[in-house]
mmCIF file of C-alpha atoms in Angstrom:
data_model
loop_
_atom_site.group_PDB
_atom_site.id
_atom_site.type_symbol
_atom_site.label_atom_id
_atom_site.label_comp_id
_atom_site.label_asym_id
_atom_site.label_seq_id
_atom_site.Cartn_x
_atom_site.Cartn_y
_atom_site.Cartn_z
ATOM 1 C CA UNK A 507 30.542 119.849 255.570
ATOM 2 C CA UNK A 508 32.925 122.795 255.558
ATOM 3 C CA UNK A 509 35.140 120.992 253.060
ATOM 4 C CA UNK A 510 32.162 120.449 250.750
ATOM 5 C CA UNK A 511 31.187 124.128 250.961
ATOM 6 C CA UNK A 512 34.771 125.161 250.212
ATOM 7 C CA UNK A 513 34.848 122.822 247.224
ATOM 8 C CA UNK A 514 31.587 124.236 245.848
ATOM 9 C CA UNK A 515 32.839 127.808 246.286
ATOM 10 C CA UNK A 516 36.119 126.954 244.560
ATOM 11 C CA UNK A 517 34.342 125.357 241.605
ATOM 12 C CA UNK A 518 31.999 128.345 241.344
ATOM 13 C CA UNK A 519 34.970 130.715 241.271
ATOM 14 C CA UNK A 520 36.681 128.679 238.554
ATOM 15 C CA UNK A 521 33.523 128.663 236.443
ATOM 16 C CA UNK A 522 33.164 132.437 236.823
ATOM 17 C CA UNK A 523 36.782 133.038 235.853
ATOM 18 C CA UNK A 524 36.553 130.927 232.730
ATOM 19 C CA UNK A 525 33.030 131.767 231.637
ATOM 20 C CA UNK A 526 31.976 134.513 229.267
ATOM 21 C CA UNK A 527 30.110 136.298 232.068
ATOM 22 C CA UNK A 528 33.195 136.445 234.286
ATOM 23 C CA UNK A 529 35.769 137.466 231.677
ATOM 24 C CA UNK A 530 36.726 141.152 231.897
ATOM 25 C CA UNK A 531 39.723 141.229 229.579
ATOM 26 C CA UNK A 532 43.401 140.333 229.788
ATOM 27 C CA UNK A 533 44.345 139.786 233.435
ATOM 28 C CA UNK A 534 48.076 139.101 233.117
ATOM 29 C CA UNK A 535 51.030 141.334 234.012
ATOM 30 C CA UNK A 536 51.931 142.239 230.426
ATOM 31 C CA UNK A 537 49.034 144.489 229.403
ATOM 32 C CA UNK A 538 51.442 146.664 227.400
ATOM 33 C CA UNK A 539 52.523 143.685 225.287
ATOM 34 C CA UNK A 540 48.917 142.527 224.939
ATOM 35 C CA UNK A 541 48.004 146.002 223.660
ATOM 36 C CA UNK A 542 50.754 145.996 221.055
ATOM 37 C CA UNK A 543 49.839 142.526 219.824
ATOM 38 C CA UNK A 544 46.098 143.070 219.435
ATOM 39 C CA UNK A 545 46.694 146.384 217.621
ATOM 40 C CA UNK A 546 49.293 144.913 215.250
ATOM 41 C CA UNK A 547 48.493 141.341 214.235
ATOM 42 C CA UNK A 548 45.607 140.429 211.951
ATOM 43 C CA UNK A 549 43.359 137.510 212.933
ATOM 44 C CA UNK A 550 43.828 137.895 216.695
ATOM 45 C CA UNK A 551 40.681 137.627 218.823
ATOM 46 C CA UNK A 552 42.180 139.032 222.022
ATOM 47 C CA UNK A 553 41.612 135.875 224.071
ATOM 48 C CA UNK A 554 41.318 132.130 223.849
ATOM 49 C CA UNK A 555 37.758 130.834 223.791
ATOM 50 C CA UNK A 556 35.530 127.798 223.845
ATOM 51 C CA UNK A 557 31.817 127.461 223.227
ATOM 52 C CA UNK A 558 30.844 129.427 226.342
ATOM 53 C CA UNK A 559 34.052 130.468 228.105
ATOM 54 C CA UNK A 560 37.086 132.730 227.651
ATOM 55 C CA UNK A 561 40.731 132.564 228.706
ATOM 56 C CA UNK A 562 43.609 135.037 228.511
ATOM 57 C CA UNK A 563 45.866 135.023 225.488
ATOM 58 C CA UNK A 564 49.295 133.649 226.368
ATOM 59 C CA UNK A 565 52.298 135.987 226.339
ATOM 60 C CA UNK A 566 55.838 134.724 226.878
ATOM 61 C CA UNK A 567 58.715 137.183 227.248
ATOM 62 C CA UNK A 568 61.787 135.709 225.550
ATOM 63 C CA UNK A 569 64.411 138.413 225.909
ATOM 64 C CA UNK A 570 65.060 142.080 226.684
ATOM 65 C CA UNK A 571 67.862 144.188 225.274
ATOM 66 C CA UNK A 572 69.959 146.713 227.200
ATOM 67 C CA UNK A 573 67.599 149.580 226.339
ATOM 68 C CA UNK A 574 64.354 147.971 227.463
ATOM 69 C CA UNK A 575 63.010 146.469 224.244
ATOM 70 C CA UNK A 576 61.046 143.255 224.741
ATOM 71 C CA UNK A 577 61.001 140.234 222.431
ATOM 72 C CA UNK A 578 57.983 138.037 223.117
ATOM 73 C CA UNK A 579 55.432 135.622 221.698
ATOM 74 C CA UNK A 580 51.660 136.021 221.674
ATOM 75 C CA UNK A 581 49.241 133.208 221.002
ATOM 76 C CA UNK A 582 45.689 132.135 221.622
ATOM 77 C CA UNK A 583 45.470 128.505 222.683
ATOM 78 C CA UNK A 584 41.823 127.787 221.821
ATOM 79 C CA UNK A 585 39.712 128.938 218.887
ATOM 80 C CA UNK A 586 36.090 128.715 217.917
ATOM 81 C CA UNK A 587 34.706 129.145 214.430
ATOM 82 C CA UNK A 588 37.658 129.328 212.015
ATOM 83 C CA UNK A 589 40.466 127.072 210.852
ATOM 84 C CA UNK A 590 43.249 129.601 211.359
ATOM 85 C CA UNK A 591 45.744 129.307 214.232
ATOM 86 C CA UNK A 592 49.082 131.052 214.741
ATOM 87 C CA UNK A 593 51.737 132.312 217.117
ATOM 88 C CA UNK A 594 53.079 135.856 216.736
ATOM 89 C CA UNK A 595 56.614 136.970 217.545
ATOM 90 C CA UNK A 596 56.796 140.684 218.409
ATOM 91 C CA UNK A 597 59.114 143.401 219.671
ATOM 92 C CA UNK A 598 57.971 146.276 221.867
ATOM 93 C CA UNK A 599 60.260 149.280 221.983
ATOM 94 C CA UNK A 600 59.206 150.964 225.222
ATOM 95 C CA UNK A 601 56.369 151.331 227.730
ATOM 96 C CA UNK A 602 55.721 154.258 230.076
ATOM 97 C CA UNK A 603 52.990 156.574 231.362
ATOM 98 C CA UNK A 604 50.194 154.299 230.204
ATOM 99 C CA UNK A 605 51.422 153.844 226.617
ATOM 100 C CA UNK A 606 53.302 151.166 224.689
ATOM 101 C CA UNK A 607 55.613 152.201 221.829
ATOM 102 C CA UNK A 608 56.558 150.072 218.819
ATOM 103 C CA UNK A 609 57.487 150.226 215.135
ATOM 104 C CA UNK A 610 54.442 149.963 212.932
ATOM 105 C CA UNK A 611 54.111 146.884 210.686
ATOM 106 C CA UNK A 612 57.714 145.641 211.031
ATOM 107 C CA UNK A 613 57.263 144.821 214.724
ATOM 108 C CA UNK A 614 55.959 141.271 214.240
ATOM 109 C CA UNK A 615 55.923 138.055 212.269
ATOM 110 C CA UNK A 616 53.455 135.190 212.602
ATOM 111 C CA UNK A 617 53.743 131.457 212.046
ATOM 112 C CA UNK A 618 51.072 128.842 211.452
ATOM 113 C CA UNK A 619 50.473 126.291 214.188
ATOM 114 C CA UNK A 620 48.127 123.410 214.864
ATOM 115 C CA UNK A 621 44.710 124.217 216.239
ATOM 116 C CA UNK A 622 44.410 123.790 220.013
ATOM 117 C CA UNK A 623 48.190 123.580 220.540
ATOM 118 C CA UNK A 624 49.658 122.532 223.875
ATOM 119 C CA UNK A 625 52.388 125.165 223.406
ATOM 120 C CA UNK A 626 53.210 127.964 221.004
ATOM 121 C CA UNK A 627 55.110 127.232 217.815
ATOM 122 C CA UNK A 628 58.856 127.969 217.874
ATOM 123 C CA UNK A 629 60.657 130.529 215.712
ATOM 124 C CA UNK A 630 64.064 129.936 214.164
ATOM 125 C CA UNK A 631 67.176 131.899 215.086
ATOM 126 C CA UNK A 632 67.218 133.396 211.591
ATOM 127 C CA UNK A 633 63.644 134.645 212.030
ATOM 128 C CA UNK A 634 64.480 136.143 215.412
ATOM 129 C CA UNK A 635 67.672 137.817 214.162
ATOM 130 C CA UNK A 636 65.835 139.361 211.203
ATOM 131 C CA UNK A 637 63.030 140.749 213.390
ATOM 132 C CA UNK A 638 65.572 142.164 215.827
ATOM 133 C CA UNK A 639 67.407 143.935 212.996
ATOM 134 C CA UNK A 640 64.173 145.469 211.707
ATOM 135 C CA UNK A 641 63.473 146.822 215.179
ATOM 136 C CA UNK A 642 66.941 148.231 215.987
ATOM 137 C CA UNK A 643 67.616 145.674 218.721
ATOM 138 C CA UNK A 644 70.557 146.736 220.887
ATOM 139 C CA UNK A 645 70.467 150.381 219.791
ATOM 140 C CA UNK A 646 69.254 153.411 221.700
ATOM 141 C CA UNK A 647 65.475 153.849 221.715
ATOM 142 C CA UNK A 648 64.168 156.348 219.163
ATOM 143 C CA UNK A 649 60.585 157.176 220.054
ATOM 144 C CA UNK A 650 60.233 159.342 216.938
ATOM 145 C CA UNK A 651 60.259 156.135 214.856
ATOM 146 C CA UNK A 652 57.487 154.623 216.979
ATOM 147 C CA UNK A 653 53.753 154.750 217.108
ATOM 148 C CA UNK A 654 52.105 154.489 220.497
ATOM 149 C CA UNK A 655 48.947 152.934 221.856
ATOM 150 C CA UNK A 656 47.245 153.551 225.157
ATOM 151 C CA UNK A 657 47.634 150.384 227.220
ATOM 152 C CA UNK A 658 44.397 148.431 227.562
ATOM 153 C CA UNK A 659 43.303 144.996 228.755
ATOM 154 C CA UNK A 660 40.596 144.607 226.101
ATOM 155 C CA UNK A 661 40.309 144.901 222.331
ATOM 156 C CA UNK A 662 38.504 148.013 221.177
ATOM 157 C CA UNK A 663 35.023 147.736 219.747
ATOM 158 C CA UNK A 664 34.505 148.526 216.065
ATOM 159 C CA UNK A 665 33.457 152.215 215.781
ATOM 160 C CA UNK A 666 31.167 151.491 212.864
ATOM 161 C CA UNK A 667 28.112 149.426 212.023
ATOM 162 C CA UNK A 668 29.307 145.809 211.891
ATOM 163 C CA UNK A 669 26.556 144.638 209.579
ATOM 164 C CA UNK A 670 27.382 147.284 206.960
ATOM 165 C CA UNK A 671 30.941 145.940 206.786
ATOM 166 C CA UNK A 672 29.757 142.329 206.643
ATOM 167 C CA UNK A 673 27.232 143.148 203.908
ATOM 168 C CA UNK A 674 29.989 144.763 201.823
ATOM 169 C CA UNK A 675 32.241 141.741 202.352
ATOM 170 C CA UNK A 676 29.460 139.306 201.452
ATOM 171 C CA UNK A 677 28.750 141.259 198.274
ATOM 172 C CA UNK A 678 32.436 141.380 197.333
ATOM 173 C CA UNK A 679 32.934 137.663 197.910
ATOM 174 C CA UNK A 680 29.718 136.594 196.198
ATOM 175 C CA UNK A 681 28.189 134.905 199.241
ATOM 176 C CA UNK A 682 24.975 136.920 199.346
ATOM 177 C CA UNK A 683 22.649 134.271 197.937
ATOM 178 C CA UNK A 684 23.940 131.282 199.906
ATOM 179 C CA UNK A 685 23.868 132.320 203.551
ATOM 180 C CA UNK A 686 27.115 132.665 205.465
ATOM 181 C CA UNK A 687 28.974 132.526 208.767
ATOM 182 C CA UNK A 688 31.070 135.558 209.630
ATOM 183 C CA UNK A 689 33.418 137.050 212.201
ATOM 184 C CA UNK A 690 34.663 140.631 212.500
ATOM 185 C CA UNK A 691 37.200 142.307 214.797
ATOM 186 C CA UNK A 692 38.854 145.697 215.257
ATOM 187 C CA UNK A 693 42.601 146.076 214.670
ATOM 188 C CA UNK A 694 43.766 149.681 215.003
ATOM 189 C CA UNK A 695 43.435 153.272 213.786
ATOM 190 C CA UNK A 696 45.779 155.918 212.384
ATOM 191 C CA UNK A 697 46.242 159.521 213.504
ATOM 192 C CA UNK A 698 43.570 160.654 211.040
ATOM 193 C CA UNK A 699 40.124 159.264 210.235
ATOM 194 C CA UNK A 700 41.101 155.740 209.161
ATOM 195 C CA UNK A 701 40.762 152.463 211.019
ATOM 196 C CA UNK A 702 41.209 148.801 210.119
ATOM 197 C CA UNK A 703 39.024 145.827 210.937
ATOM 198 C CA UNK A 704 39.415 142.236 209.794
ATOM 199 C CA UNK A 705 37.333 139.132 209.629
ATOM 200 C CA UNK A 706 36.363 135.909 207.925
ATOM 201 C CA UNK A 707 33.348 134.710 205.929
ATOM 202 C CA UNK A 708 32.293 131.229 204.850
ATOM 203 C CA UNK A 709 29.265 129.950 202.981
ATOM 204 C CA UNK A 710 26.971 127.871 205.177
ATOM 205 C CA UNK A 711 26.249 125.491 202.332
ATOM 206 C CA UNK A 712 28.938 123.146 200.983
ATOM 207 C CA UNK A 713 32.422 122.613 202.387
ATOM 208 C CA UNK A 714 33.939 126.026 201.705
ATOM 209 C CA UNK A 715 36.813 127.279 203.833
ATOM 210 C CA UNK A 716 36.763 130.718 205.392
ATOM 211 C CA UNK A 717 37.942 133.673 203.314
ATOM 212 C CA UNK A 718 39.972 136.071 205.460
ATOM 213 C CA UNK A 719 39.975 139.795 204.737
ATOM 214 C CA UNK A 720 41.021 143.177 206.128
ATOM 215 C CA UNK A 721 39.039 146.371 205.677
ATOM 216 C CA UNK A 722 40.261 149.957 205.839
ATOM 217 C CA UNK A 723 37.474 152.434 206.581
ATOM 218 C CA UNK A 724 37.581 156.234 206.500
ATOM 219 C CA UNK A 725 35.097 157.377 209.130
ATOM 220 C CA UNK A 726 34.683 160.837 207.600
ATOM 221 C CA UNK A 727 33.863 159.646 204.067
ATOM 222 C CA UNK A 728 32.518 156.127 204.833
ATOM 223 C CA UNK A 729 34.815 154.817 202.093
ATOM 224 C CA UNK A 730 35.529 151.096 202.562
ATOM 225 C CA UNK A 731 38.533 149.339 200.993
ATOM 226 C CA UNK A 732 39.216 145.580 201.082
ATOM 227 C CA UNK A 733 42.383 143.503 201.272
ATOM 228 C CA UNK A 734 42.278 139.737 200.783
ATOM 229 C CA UNK A 735 45.837 138.563 201.517
ATOM 230 C CA UNK A 736 47.385 135.939 199.288
ATOM 231 C CA UNK A 737 48.885 134.266 202.354
ATOM 232 C CA UNK A 738 47.148 134.685 205.727
ATOM 233 C CA UNK A 739 50.418 133.912 207.539
ATOM 234 C CA UNK A 740 52.708 136.138 205.461
ATOM 235 C CA UNK A 741 50.781 139.322 204.720
ATOM 236 C CA UNK A 742 52.974 142.010 206.279
ATOM 237 C CA UNK A 743 54.117 143.708 203.059
ATOM 238 C CA UNK A 744 50.636 143.465 201.572
ATOM 239 C CA UNK A 745 49.280 145.265 204.635
ATOM 240 C CA UNK A 746 51.939 147.988 204.367
ATOM 241 C CA UNK A 747 51.074 148.549 200.702
ATOM 242 C CA UNK A 748 47.337 148.483 201.435
ATOM 243 C CA UNK A 749 47.717 151.222 204.032
ATOM 244 C CA UNK A 750 49.904 153.368 201.765
ATOM 245 C CA UNK A 751 47.508 153.069 198.840
ATOM 246 C CA UNK A 752 44.524 154.125 200.933
ATOM 247 C CA UNK A 753 45.677 157.186 202.842
ATOM 248 C CA UNK A 754 46.878 155.685 206.137
ATOM 249 C CA UNK A 755 48.386 158.580 208.132
ATOM 250 C CA UNK A 756 50.687 157.126 210.803
#
């Protein structure tokens, strides 16, 4: 009888841990790396998910240099709702006093992978060497070149009306008359009044694929600017240009 009770309690605990009701955010030991990733990489959700459950994103530390930089991968094993799946390779410069420091925009690359992968996709030595060079791997840390984010175990909520953004996206993409499915997530903000969200929209009718987009919003003027990347897995320079053209202040 005791064994049966223990089994029931164990199953209940597992269900709570992996259900939407029980999920409270990233529970691993690398909250600083989680924070960098979810504030840097478009299309991240902040967790893996199924129809009615959530699971931590997976973070694997690959290497550290002599000054404390960390090279690591970030990926979400399970996805619901879109066709896009990737692994990100990132470098964090430093973490201390509740903040993580990293170079903006050049701190990551992403690579397409199969949906529902058993393991993250691998990066080539050339890709790793290039990312290390862009992030001063093996040199003394220069915090003046970094931006910083307060370490958190959850993605931030969008500080704006979600439906207003979706309505603008639907209008821009010409989906207004057909009905649509949509997703929207927060990325990050600058040191001024700008923040970036991103999402995906697909017509409900027909066999259309999702259209992925990023949005830069100025909270003081309510001005909304759109970016639809040419390549959803190789958008880094487009994002840099998009920020520069629209008053990003970091």
